[in-house]
Amino acid sequence: MAKRGHCAGSLRFSKTSGRCVSEKNPFAHHPCLGTPAWFSYAGFRRRKSTVGEDVETLKRRTPLLEYLRQHNWTGHPASRSEFVGLCPLHEESRPSFYVNTRKDVFYCHGCGRGGDLIRFVQLSRGLSFRQSLACLDPEITSEADSSAVLEEAAAFYQQQLDRCPEALGYLHARGVHDAALFRELGIGYAPGGTLRRYLTAQGYSFDVLRRLGLINARGADALYQRIVFPLRQGEHIVNLYGRSIGSAFAHRFLPGSKGGLYAWEKVRNCSEVILVEGLFDYAVLRQAGFSNVTCSLGTHLNDTQFGQLCEGQRTVYVAFDVDQNQSGQQAAEQLAQRLVVRDISARHVLLPEGHDPNSFFVQGGNAHQFQSLLEAAQP
Ligand SMILES: [Zn+2]
C-alpha cells in the first residue's frame, strides 16, 4: 500500500471553499456521477488505459463511507444502503448529506452537490481531478499524472523567472532576450527551496515529487539555481532540463528519458532542418528568425530522435559544437553517416573554431552570416 504522504491525517473540511470550487466550475454535473458531465473516464482511459482502471481499483479499495469516517464524518442509517449526516461541504444544522453505499456515491440535498469519492476529494479540498487522484494514492498516478505534476512545476518555475534578476541576467548573457520566446518555450528558473511547498499545497505528495526527481531527499529542488526548459512530447511534458547558472554541473535532466527531438512538431514537415545540440543554440537561432531548428539535447541521439529525423525526405544541417577536443565534430560526422545510410541527406555546418551556434551569435554573429554557413555546409 502506498504511503499517503501529504494527505495523511484528518481532513479539514472547508466550509467555504467548496462553494467557491463549484462556482469556478460552470459545468453542471449529475449528482450520481463522480465527475462533471463533460468529463468521461472513458476519455481519460483512452489517454492512459491504466489510470482509468486504477481509478476503479482505488474506489474499490477505499469505499466513500470508509473515507468519510476516516475523516471524522458521522452518519446514521437512513435506509438499507443509505447513511445520512451533516454535510461536510456546507454549513448546516439538520442532516441532508446522504451516502449510498451500494452505488458508492454521495448527495447533499442542502447544497445540491454529489458524486463519488474522487468528486468528494475535489470539492472538499479544492483540487483538480488529477490532483485528487495524486492525493488519494500517489502510486496510481503514473505517467499520465507525472506530466500534470511536471506541468505545474514548469509553470511555477516560469513564474519565478521574472522575479530573479540573476536568471534574466544569465539569459541575456547567453544572448537570449526575447520575452515572447521565453513564454513560447516555457523557460523558467528554479530559485530553490520553494517548489516543494508550492506543489504539496496543490495536493501532490512528497513521494510523488521524489519519484519524479523534482526534489531531493531533503526536499530541496533538484534543479536549484538552474534555467529550466520543459521538454515536451506532443502535448505532454516528459522531462525538465536545467542549465546551471552557478558553479554546479552545467546540464541536468530529471530521471527518465529526455524524449524526442526538441519542438519536433514544429519542424517535422520541413524539408530542411537545422539540428543543434543545446537549447541555448536552439533559442538564439529561433530568435534570429530560423524557424526550422530542432535540438537533440546532447550529441548522442536516442532511437526516438534518430527515427524522427528519418521520418521523411529531408536535408539535415548538423550544427554541433566545434570544440577543441573535436567531440562535437566527430559526433556530427557519425550522425551524418548514419543518416545517409537511411537515405537522409546530411550537411555538416562548420562554425568557426571554438564556437557553437550560441557563442556564434553571442559574439556578434548575425542571421545573414549563419545563413552563409548553412549554404557552405558540405555533405
Ligand atoms: Zn451540502
mmCIF file of C-alpha atoms and ligand atoms in Angstrom:
data_model
loop_
_atom_site.group_PDB
_atom_site.id
_atom_site.type_symbol
_atom_site.label_atom_id
_atom_site.label_comp_id
_atom_site.label_asym_id
_atom_site.label_seq_id
_atom_site.Cartn_x
_atom_site.Cartn_y
_atom_site.Cartn_z
ATOM 1 C CA MET A 1 0.000 0.000 0.000
ATOM 2 C CA ALA A 2 1.367 3.352 -0.967
ATOM 3 C CA LYS A 3 2.115 5.938 1.634
ATOM 4 C CA ARG A 4 -0.441 8.684 1.763
ATOM 5 C CA GLY A 5 2.168 11.347 2.301
ATOM 6 C CA HIS A 6 0.664 14.793 2.248
ATOM 7 C CA CYS A 7 -2.882 13.559 2.581
ATOM 8 C CA ALA A 8 -2.407 11.618 5.767
ATOM 9 C CA GLY A 9 -4.224 12.646 8.893
ATOM 10 C CA SER A 10 -7.527 14.280 9.492
ATOM 11 C CA LEU A 11 -9.140 16.254 6.741
ATOM 12 C CA ARG A 12 -10.213 19.783 7.460
ATOM 13 C CA PHE A 13 -13.473 20.122 5.595
ATOM 14 C CA SER A 14 -13.703 23.522 4.075
ATOM 15 C CA LYS A 15 -16.964 25.219 4.881
ATOM 16 C CA THR A 16 -16.447 27.930 2.359
ATOM 17 C CA SER A 17 -14.059 26.743 -0.339
ATOM 18 C CA GLY A 18 -16.443 24.066 -1.564
ATOM 19 C CA ARG A 19 -18.804 26.709 -2.811
ATOM 20 C CA CYS A 20 -16.021 28.613 -4.477
ATOM 21 C CA VAL A 21 -14.906 25.440 -6.223
ATOM 22 C CA SER A 22 -18.343 24.782 -7.614
ATOM 23 C CA GLU A 23 -18.639 28.402 -8.735
ATOM 24 C CA LYS A 24 -15.335 28.131 -10.574
ATOM 25 C CA ASN A 25 -16.723 25.188 -12.464
ATOM 26 C CA PRO A 26 -19.553 26.404 -14.670
ATOM 27 C CA PHE A 27 -20.410 22.884 -15.824
ATOM 28 C CA ALA A 28 -23.242 21.206 -14.047
ATOM 29 C CA HIS A 29 -22.640 17.623 -13.098
ATOM 30 C CA HIS A 30 -25.085 14.867 -12.496
ATOM 31 C CA PRO A 31 -25.310 14.063 -8.780
ATOM 32 C CA CYS A 32 -24.900 10.356 -9.423
ATOM 33 C CA LEU A 33 -21.670 10.765 -11.340
ATOM 34 C CA GLY A 34 -18.308 11.388 -9.823
ATOM 35 C CA THR A 35 -17.258 14.000 -12.285
ATOM 36 C CA PRO A 36 -18.814 16.776 -14.340
ATOM 37 C CA ALA A 37 -20.842 15.710 -17.358
ATOM 38 C CA TRP A 38 -18.183 16.898 -19.821
ATOM 39 C CA PHE A 39 -15.591 14.635 -18.303
ATOM 40 C CA SER A 40 -15.583 10.952 -19.061
ATOM 41 C CA TYR A 41 -13.486 8.250 -17.512
ATOM 42 C CA ALA A 42 -13.561 6.595 -20.914
ATOM 43 C CA GLY A 43 -11.791 9.604 -22.422
ATOM 44 C CA PHE A 44 -9.292 9.551 -19.623
ATOM 45 C CA ARG A 45 -8.766 5.843 -20.176
ATOM 46 C CA ARG A 46 -8.087 6.363 -23.859
ATOM 47 C CA ARG A 47 -5.177 8.581 -22.969
ATOM 48 C CA LYS A 48 -3.701 6.259 -20.386
ATOM 49 C CA SER A 49 -5.522 2.993 -20.034
ATOM 50 C CA THR A 50 -4.041 2.047 -16.675
ATOM 51 C CA VAL A 51 -5.164 5.233 -14.965
ATOM 52 C CA GLY A 52 -8.846 4.657 -15.750
ATOM 53 C CA GLU A 53 -8.564 1.130 -14.408
ATOM 54 C CA ASP A 54 -6.623 2.325 -11.399
ATOM 55 C CA VAL A 55 -9.364 4.827 -10.586
ATOM 56 C CA GLU A 56 -11.789 1.941 -10.291
ATOM 57 C CA THR A 57 -9.312 -0.066 -8.196
ATOM 58 C CA LEU A 58 -8.777 2.896 -5.910
ATOM 59 C CA LYS A 59 -12.524 3.399 -5.400
ATOM 60 C CA ARG A 60 -12.985 -0.299 -4.649
ATOM 61 C CA ARG A 61 -10.136 -0.185 -2.161
ATOM 62 C CA THR A 62 -11.432 2.892 -0.372
ATOM 63 C CA PRO A 63 -15.243 2.979 -0.239
ATOM 64 C CA LEU A 64 -16.604 6.515 0.153
ATOM 65 C CA LEU A 65 -18.219 5.787 3.531
ATOM 66 C CA GLU A 66 -14.936 4.448 4.882
ATOM 67 C CA TYR A 67 -13.075 7.524 3.646
ATOM 68 C CA LEU A 68 -15.630 9.856 5.242
ATOM 69 C CA ARG A 69 -15.444 8.001 8.552
ATOM 70 C CA GLN A 70 -11.647 8.143 8.472
ATOM 71 C CA HIS A 71 -12.109 11.888 8.221
ATOM 72 C CA ASN A 72 -14.457 12.113 11.195
ATOM 73 C CA TRP A 73 -17.825 12.150 9.424
ATOM 74 C CA THR A 74 -20.662 10.642 11.401
ATOM 75 C CA GLY A 75 -23.626 9.181 9.571
ATOM 76 C CA HIS A 76 -26.733 7.331 10.734
ATOM 77 C CA PRO A 77 -28.527 4.617 8.769
ATOM 78 C CA ALA A 78 -31.340 6.127 6.702
ATOM 79 C CA SER A 79 -32.295 3.028 4.716
ATOM 80 C CA ARG A 80 -30.735 -0.343 3.864
ATOM 81 C CA SER A 81 -27.989 1.149 1.738
ATOM 82 C CA GLU A 82 -28.012 4.777 2.868
ATOM 83 C CA PHE A 83 -26.434 6.837 5.609
ATOM 84 C CA VAL A 84 -27.272 10.428 6.433
ATOM 85 C CA GLY A 85 -25.341 13.076 8.349
ATOM 86 C CA LEU A 86 -24.307 16.709 8.385
ATOM 87 C CA CYS A 87 -22.840 17.901 5.099
ATOM 88 C CA PRO A 88 -19.064 18.342 5.245
ATOM 89 C CA LEU A 89 -19.245 20.666 2.246
ATOM 90 C CA HIS A 90 -21.584 23.324 3.627
ATOM 91 C CA GLU A 91 -22.730 24.677 6.980
ATOM 92 C CA GLU A 92 -25.985 23.132 8.202
ATOM 93 C CA SER A 93 -27.758 22.127 11.401
ATOM 94 C CA ARG A 94 -30.093 19.433 10.013
ATOM 95 C CA PRO A 95 -28.507 16.435 8.246
ATOM 96 C CA SER A 96 -29.028 16.408 4.485
ATOM 97 C CA PHE A 97 -25.872 14.671 3.301
ATOM 98 C CA TYR A 98 -26.647 11.137 2.064
ATOM 99 C CA VAL A 99 -24.158 8.376 1.290
ATOM 100 C CA ASN A 100 -25.345 5.493 -0.834
ATOM 101 C CA THR A 101 -23.106 2.519 -0.011
ATOM 102 C CA ARG A 102 -24.420 0.362 -2.867
ATOM 103 C CA LYS A 103 -23.617 2.955 -5.532
ATOM 104 C CA ASP A 104 -20.683 4.335 -3.507
ATOM 105 C CA VAL A 105 -21.788 7.948 -4.082
ATOM 106 C CA PHE A 106 -22.975 10.906 -2.020
ATOM 107 C CA TYR A 107 -25.610 13.565 -2.495
ATOM 108 C CA CYS A 108 -26.436 16.609 -0.377
ATOM 109 C CA HIS A 109 -29.984 17.962 -0.529
ATOM 110 C CA GLY A 110 -28.752 21.164 1.137
ATOM 111 C CA CYS A 111 -26.060 22.323 -1.295
ATOM 112 C CA GLY A 112 -27.077 20.098 -4.197
ATOM 113 C CA ARG A 113 -23.664 18.582 -4.687
ATOM 114 C CA GLY A 114 -22.893 14.932 -5.159
ATOM 115 C CA GLY A 115 -20.650 12.365 -6.756
ATOM 116 C CA ASP A 116 -18.121 9.695 -5.918
ATOM 117 C CA LEU A 117 -15.034 9.568 -3.716
ATOM 118 C CA ILE A 118 -12.848 11.489 -6.130
ATOM 119 C CA ARG A 119 -15.501 14.158 -6.621
ATOM 120 C CA PHE A 120 -15.751 14.481 -2.861
ATOM 121 C CA VAL A 121 -11.985 14.969 -2.515
ATOM 122 C CA GLN A 122 -12.102 17.543 -5.309
ATOM 123 C CA LEU A 123 -14.871 19.517 -3.595
ATOM 124 C CA SER A 124 -13.672 19.226 -0.015
ATOM 125 C CA ARG A 125 -10.055 20.074 -0.753
ATOM 126 C CA GLY A 126 -10.471 22.341 -3.763
ATOM 127 C CA LEU A 127 -8.345 20.110 -6.009
ATOM 128 C CA SER A 128 -8.492 19.123 -9.657
ATOM 129 C CA PHE A 129 -9.405 15.583 -10.672
ATOM 130 C CA ARG A 130 -5.773 14.617 -11.223
ATOM 131 C CA GLN A 131 -4.647 16.276 -8.022
ATOM 132 C CA SER A 132 -7.319 14.353 -6.136
ATOM 133 C CA LEU A 133 -6.036 11.095 -7.590
ATOM 134 C CA ALA A 134 -2.489 12.003 -6.603
ATOM 135 C CA CYS A 135 -3.748 12.876 -3.152
ATOM 136 C CA LEU A 136 -5.628 9.615 -2.664
ATOM 137 C CA ASP A 137 -2.815 7.445 -3.903
ATOM 138 C CA PRO A 138 0.479 8.705 -5.277
ATOM 139 C CA GLU A 139 1.314 5.285 -6.728
ATOM 140 C CA ILE A 140 -1.568 5.063 -9.170
ATOM 141 C CA THR A 141 -0.841 8.374 -10.743
ATOM 142 C CA SER A 142 1.864 7.086 -13.015
ATOM 143 C CA GLU A 143 2.818 8.565 -16.334
ATOM 144 C CA ALA A 144 -0.322 10.486 -17.202
ATOM 145 C CA ASP A 145 -0.189 12.241 -13.893
ATOM 146 C CA SER A 146 3.581 12.740 -13.964
ATOM 147 C CA SER A 147 3.003 15.012 -16.882
ATOM 148 C CA ALA A 148 0.466 17.032 -14.840
ATOM 149 C CA VAL A 149 2.940 17.442 -11.966
ATOM 150 C CA LEU A 150 5.721 18.457 -14.358
ATOM 151 C CA GLU A 151 3.299 20.920 -15.942
ATOM 152 C CA GLU A 152 2.685 22.511 -12.531
ATOM 153 C CA ALA A 153 6.401 22.571 -11.734
ATOM 154 C CA ALA A 154 7.247 24.149 -15.097
ATOM 155 C CA ALA A 155 4.519 26.782 -14.668
ATOM 156 C CA PHE A 156 5.831 27.568 -11.201
ATOM 157 C CA TYR A 157 9.401 27.971 -12.446
ATOM 158 C CA GLN A 158 8.160 30.137 -15.280
ATOM 159 C CA GLN A 159 6.549 32.489 -12.756
ATOM 160 C CA GLN A 160 9.834 32.763 -10.868
ATOM 161 C CA LEU A 161 11.854 33.861 -13.888
ATOM 162 C CA ASP A 162 10.721 37.495 -13.872
ATOM 163 C CA ARG A 163 11.394 37.755 -10.152
ATOM 164 C CA CYS A 164 15.011 36.650 -10.401
ATOM 165 C CA PRO A 165 17.326 39.256 -11.935
ATOM 166 C CA GLU A 166 20.245 36.808 -11.770
ATOM 167 C CA ALA A 167 18.378 34.380 -14.039
ATOM 168 C CA LEU A 168 17.378 37.070 -16.532
ATOM 169 C CA GLY A 169 20.948 38.344 -16.450
ATOM 170 C CA TYR A 170 22.210 34.873 -17.320
ATOM 171 C CA LEU A 171 19.773 34.532 -20.231
ATOM 172 C CA HIS A 172 20.806 37.923 -21.583
ATOM 173 C CA ALA A 173 24.482 36.988 -21.276
ATOM 174 C CA ARG A 174 23.699 33.889 -23.344
ATOM 175 C CA GLY A 175 22.103 36.094 -25.975
ATOM 176 C CA VAL A 176 18.511 35.083 -25.213
ATOM 177 C CA HIS A 177 16.339 38.115 -24.539
ATOM 178 C CA ASP A 178 13.061 37.761 -26.438
ATOM 179 C CA ALA A 179 10.275 37.678 -23.830
ATOM 180 C CA ALA A 180 7.825 36.182 -26.348
ATOM 181 C CA LEU A 181 10.253 33.305 -26.896
ATOM 182 C CA PHE A 182 10.577 32.774 -23.122
ATOM 183 C CA ARG A 183 6.813 32.345 -22.986
ATOM 184 C CA GLU A 184 6.605 30.164 -26.070
ATOM 185 C CA LEU A 185 9.286 27.769 -24.821
ATOM 186 C CA GLY A 186 8.077 27.995 -21.228
ATOM 187 C CA ILE A 187 11.541 28.973 -19.978
ATOM 188 C CA GLY A 188 11.667 29.262 -16.198
ATOM 189 C CA TYR A 189 14.034 29.480 -13.292
ATOM 190 C CA ALA A 190 14.402 27.392 -10.147
ATOM 191 C CA PRO A 191 15.468 29.718 -7.330
ATOM 192 C CA GLY A 192 15.356 26.733 -4.976
ATOM 193 C CA GLY A 193 13.586 25.960 -1.760
ATOM 194 C CA THR A 194 10.030 26.800 -2.812
ATOM 195 C CA LEU A 195 8.835 24.147 -5.250
ATOM 196 C CA ARG A 196 8.023 21.547 -2.629
ATOM 197 C CA ARG A 197 5.812 23.904 -0.636
ATOM 198 C CA TYR A 198 4.019 25.027 -3.784
ATOM 199 C CA LEU A 199 3.340 21.539 -5.132
ATOM 200 C CA THR A 200 2.323 19.984 -1.827
ATOM 201 C CA ALA A 201 -0.179 22.814 -1.442
ATOM 202 C CA GLN A 202 -1.553 21.689 -4.837
ATOM 203 C CA GLY A 203 -2.157 18.251 -3.336
ATOM 204 C CA TYR A 204 0.931 16.412 -4.609
ATOM 205 C CA SER A 205 2.689 14.271 -2.047
ATOM 206 C CA PHE A 206 6.343 14.373 -1.134
ATOM 207 C CA ASP A 207 6.618 10.814 -2.509
ATOM 208 C CA VAL A 208 5.387 11.825 -5.956
ATOM 209 C CA LEU A 209 7.817 14.741 -6.125
ATOM 210 C CA ARG A 210 10.665 12.479 -5.031
ATOM 211 C CA ARG A 211 9.735 9.797 -7.546
ATOM 212 C CA LEU A 212 9.791 12.342 -10.363
ATOM 213 C CA GLY A 213 13.159 13.614 -9.154
ATOM 214 C CA LEU A 214 11.878 17.180 -8.701
ATOM 215 C CA ILE A 215 13.180 17.299 -5.154
ATOM 216 C CA ASN A 216 15.943 15.527 -3.284
ATOM 217 C CA ALA A 217 15.634 13.557 -0.033
ATOM 218 C CA ARG A 218 15.882 16.781 1.994
ATOM 219 C CA GLY A 219 13.023 18.300 -0.002
ATOM 220 C CA ALA A 220 15.212 20.794 -1.904
ATOM 221 C CA ASP A 221 14.744 21.483 -5.615
ATOM 222 C CA ALA A 222 16.798 19.153 -7.799
ATOM 223 C CA LEU A 223 17.085 21.920 -10.394
ATOM 224 C CA TYR A 224 18.204 24.504 -7.841
ATOM 225 C CA GLN A 225 19.681 27.649 -9.454
ATOM 226 C CA ARG A 226 19.035 26.441 -12.957
ATOM 227 C CA ILE A 227 17.317 27.879 -16.007
ATOM 228 C CA VAL A 228 14.541 25.385 -16.717
ATOM 229 C CA PHE A 229 13.229 24.276 -20.111
ATOM 230 C CA PRO A 230 10.210 21.919 -20.191
ATOM 231 C CA LEU A 231 10.712 19.072 -22.679
ATOM 232 C CA ARG A 232 7.503 18.058 -24.396
ATOM 233 C CA GLN A 233 6.465 15.079 -26.414
ATOM 234 C CA GLY A 234 3.251 16.012 -28.165
ATOM 235 C CA GLU A 235 1.179 17.823 -25.566
ATOM 236 C CA HIS A 236 2.837 16.300 -22.541
ATOM 237 C CA ILE A 237 5.899 17.381 -20.631
ATOM 238 C CA VAL A 238 8.149 14.327 -20.333
ATOM 239 C CA ASN A 239 11.129 15.887 -18.583
ATOM 240 C CA LEU A 240 12.694 19.153 -17.462
ATOM 241 C CA TYR A 241 16.156 20.317 -18.461
ATOM 242 C CA GLY A 242 18.040 22.593 -16.096
ATOM 243 C CA ARG A 243 21.078 24.693 -17.047
ATOM 244 C CA SER A 244 23.068 25.746 -14.016
ATOM 245 C CA ILE A 245 23.755 29.453 -13.726
ATOM 246 C CA GLY A 246 26.144 28.846 -10.836
ATOM 247 C CA SER A 247 29.072 26.567 -10.195
ATOM 248 C CA ALA A 248 27.116 23.275 -10.264
ATOM 249 C CA PHE A 249 27.465 20.806 -13.139
ATOM 250 C CA ALA A 250 26.135 22.575 -16.221
ATOM 251 C CA HIS A 251 23.473 20.211 -17.534
ATOM 252 C CA ARG A 252 20.835 18.332 -15.645
ATOM 253 C CA PHE A 253 17.699 16.386 -16.533
ATOM 254 C CA LEU A 254 15.183 14.777 -14.248
ATOM 255 C CA PRO A 255 15.424 10.961 -14.170
ATOM 256 C CA GLY A 256 13.990 9.214 -17.217
ATOM 257 C CA SER A 257 14.069 9.796 -20.935
ATOM 258 C CA LYS A 258 14.787 13.192 -22.489
ATOM 259 C CA GLY A 259 12.077 12.311 -25.020
ATOM 260 C CA GLY A 260 12.291 13.018 -28.725
ATOM 261 C CA LEU A 261 13.830 15.939 -30.583
ATOM 262 C CA TYR A 262 13.015 19.313 -29.070
ATOM 263 C CA ALA A 263 9.942 21.010 -30.592
ATOM 264 C CA TRP A 264 9.847 18.379 -33.311
ATOM 265 C CA GLU A 265 6.172 19.032 -34.119
ATOM 266 C CA LYS A 266 7.149 22.467 -35.421
ATOM 267 C CA VAL A 267 9.645 21.157 -37.967
ATOM 268 C CA ARG A 268 8.574 17.642 -38.822
ATOM 269 C CA ASN A 269 7.170 18.757 -42.181
ATOM 270 C CA CYS A 270 10.182 20.873 -43.111
ATOM 271 C CA SER A 271 12.312 19.653 -46.000
ATOM 272 C CA GLU A 272 15.376 21.278 -44.406
ATOM 273 C CA VAL A 273 16.069 21.051 -40.699
ATOM 274 C CA ILE A 274 18.883 22.548 -38.617
ATOM 275 C CA LEU A 275 19.936 20.217 -35.800
ATOM 276 C CA VAL A 276 21.786 21.689 -32.800
ATOM 277 C CA GLU A 277 22.952 20.020 -29.599
ATOM 278 C CA GLY A 278 21.953 22.571 -26.947
ATOM 279 C CA LEU A 279 18.818 24.512 -26.047
ATOM 280 C CA PHE A 280 20.692 27.815 -25.952
ATOM 281 C CA ASP A 281 21.809 27.133 -29.530
ATOM 282 C CA TYR A 282 18.172 26.469 -30.329
ATOM 283 C CA ALA A 283 16.978 29.643 -28.604
ATOM 284 C CA VAL A 284 19.382 32.035 -30.341
ATOM 285 C CA LEU A 285 18.627 30.544 -33.760
ATOM 286 C CA ARG A 286 14.883 30.863 -33.182
ATOM 287 C CA GLN A 287 15.421 34.412 -32.034
ATOM 288 C CA ALA A 288 17.450 35.152 -35.168
ATOM 289 C CA GLY A 289 14.483 34.079 -37.282
ATOM 290 C CA PHE A 290 15.378 30.454 -38.124
ATOM 291 C CA SER A 291 12.144 28.550 -37.589
ATOM 292 C CA ASN A 292 13.288 25.149 -38.871
ATOM 293 C CA VAL A 293 15.526 24.297 -35.906
ATOM 294 C CA THR A 294 15.436 21.321 -33.593
ATOM 295 C CA CYS A 295 17.688 20.151 -30.797
ATOM 296 C CA SER A 296 18.936 16.728 -29.695
ATOM 297 C CA LEU A 297 19.944 17.819 -26.148
ATOM 298 C CA GLY A 298 23.451 16.452 -26.462
ATOM 299 C CA THR A 299 25.383 14.920 -29.363
ATOM 300 C CA HIS A 300 24.047 11.438 -28.783
ATOM 301 C CA LEU A 301 20.641 10.917 -30.403
ATOM 302 C CA ASN A 302 18.381 8.316 -28.834
ATOM 303 C CA ASP A 303 16.397 5.942 -31.054
ATOM 304 C CA THR A 304 13.284 8.137 -30.950
ATOM 305 C CA GLN A 305 15.237 11.190 -32.059
ATOM 306 C CA PHE A 306 17.091 9.385 -34.848
ATOM 307 C CA GLY A 307 13.810 7.853 -36.013
ATOM 308 C CA GLN A 308 12.208 11.295 -36.171
ATOM 309 C CA LEU A 309 14.933 12.651 -38.453
ATOM 310 C CA CYS A 310 14.401 9.662 -40.747
ATOM 311 C CA GLU A 311 10.602 10.027 -40.936
ATOM 312 C CA GLY A 312 10.564 11.635 -44.381
ATOM 313 C CA GLN A 313 12.709 13.016 -47.182
ATOM 314 C CA ARG A 314 14.716 15.928 -45.854
ATOM 315 C CA THR A 315 18.111 17.553 -45.540
ATOM 316 C CA VAL A 316 19.533 17.782 -42.036
ATOM 317 C CA TYR A 317 22.039 20.576 -41.324
ATOM 318 C CA VAL A 318 24.036 19.339 -38.355
ATOM 319 C CA ALA A 319 25.379 22.327 -36.398
ATOM 320 C CA PHE A 320 27.115 20.806 -33.375
ATOM 321 C CA ASP A 321 29.812 22.497 -31.310
ATOM 322 C CA VAL A 322 33.220 22.967 -32.864
ATOM 323 C CA ASP A 323 35.144 22.278 -29.667
ATOM 324 C CA GLN A 324 38.843 21.747 -29.207
ATOM 325 C CA ASN A 325 38.630 18.042 -28.473
ATOM 326 C CA GLN A 326 36.660 17.555 -31.713
ATOM 327 C CA SER A 327 33.967 15.501 -29.957
ATOM 328 C CA GLY A 328 31.128 17.599 -31.402
ATOM 329 C CA GLN A 329 32.566 17.264 -34.903
ATOM 330 C CA GLN A 330 33.109 13.530 -34.582
ATOM 331 C CA ALA A 331 29.546 13.097 -33.364
ATOM 332 C CA ALA A 332 28.283 15.205 -36.272
ATOM 333 C CA GLU A 333 30.188 13.090 -38.789
ATOM 334 C CA GLN A 334 28.974 9.824 -37.313
ATOM 335 C CA LEU A 335 25.415 11.083 -37.326
ATOM 336 C CA ALA A 336 25.729 12.210 -40.937
ATOM 337 C CA GLN A 337 26.945 8.729 -41.926
ATOM 338 C CA ARG A 338 24.044 7.047 -40.142
ATOM 339 C CA LEU A 339 21.577 9.407 -41.819
ATOM 340 C CA VAL A 340 22.997 8.790 -45.286
ATOM 341 C CA VAL A 341 22.509 5.041 -44.804
ATOM 342 C CA ARG A 342 18.823 5.829 -44.231
ATOM 343 C CA ASP A 343 18.695 7.963 -47.403
ATOM 344 C CA ILE A 344 18.544 11.222 -45.478
ATOM 345 C CA SER A 345 20.742 13.958 -46.823
ATOM 346 C CA ALA A 346 23.019 15.399 -44.133
ATOM 347 C CA ARG A 347 25.199 18.518 -44.212
ATOM 348 C CA HIS A 348 27.869 19.482 -41.803
ATOM 349 C CA VAL A 349 27.692 23.138 -40.711
ATOM 350 C CA LEU A 350 31.232 24.288 -39.984
ATOM 351 C CA LEU A 351 31.227 27.002 -37.352
ATOM 352 C CA PRO A 352 34.411 28.957 -36.589
ATOM 353 C CA GLU A 353 36.873 27.099 -34.322
ATOM 354 C CA GLY A 354 35.794 27.013 -30.684
ATOM 355 C CA HIS A 355 32.182 28.031 -31.389
ATOM 356 C CA ASP A 356 28.720 26.643 -31.082
ATOM 357 C CA PRO A 357 25.672 28.387 -32.576
ATOM 358 C CA ASN A 358 25.044 30.105 -29.248
ATOM 359 C CA SER A 359 28.508 31.623 -28.887
ATOM 360 C CA PHE A 360 28.492 32.478 -32.590
ATOM 361 C CA PHE A 361 25.525 34.800 -32.031
ATOM 362 C CA VAL A 362 26.603 35.998 -28.577
ATOM 363 C CA GLN A 363 29.905 37.154 -30.020
ATOM 364 C CA GLY A 364 28.343 39.226 -32.740
ATOM 365 C CA GLY A 365 27.398 36.749 -35.464
ATOM 366 C CA ASN A 366 24.135 37.529 -37.248
ATOM 367 C CA ALA A 367 21.449 35.675 -39.169
ATOM 368 C CA HIS A 368 22.957 36.602 -42.520
ATOM 369 C CA GLN A 369 26.339 35.155 -41.535
ATOM 370 C CA PHE A 370 24.774 31.983 -40.172
ATOM 371 C CA GLN A 371 22.811 31.621 -43.398
ATOM 372 C CA SER A 372 26.123 31.752 -45.274
ATOM 373 C CA LEU A 373 27.439 28.917 -43.087
ATOM 374 C CA LEU A 374 24.346 26.861 -43.935
ATOM 375 C CA GLU A 375 24.861 27.489 -47.639
ATOM 376 C CA ALA A 376 28.522 26.482 -47.354
ATOM 377 C CA ALA A 377 27.701 23.310 -45.421
ATOM 378 C CA GLN A 378 29.177 20.194 -47.055
ATOM 379 C CA PRO A 379 27.653 16.712 -47.188
HETATM 380 ZN ZN ZN B 1 -24.113 20.146 1.399
#
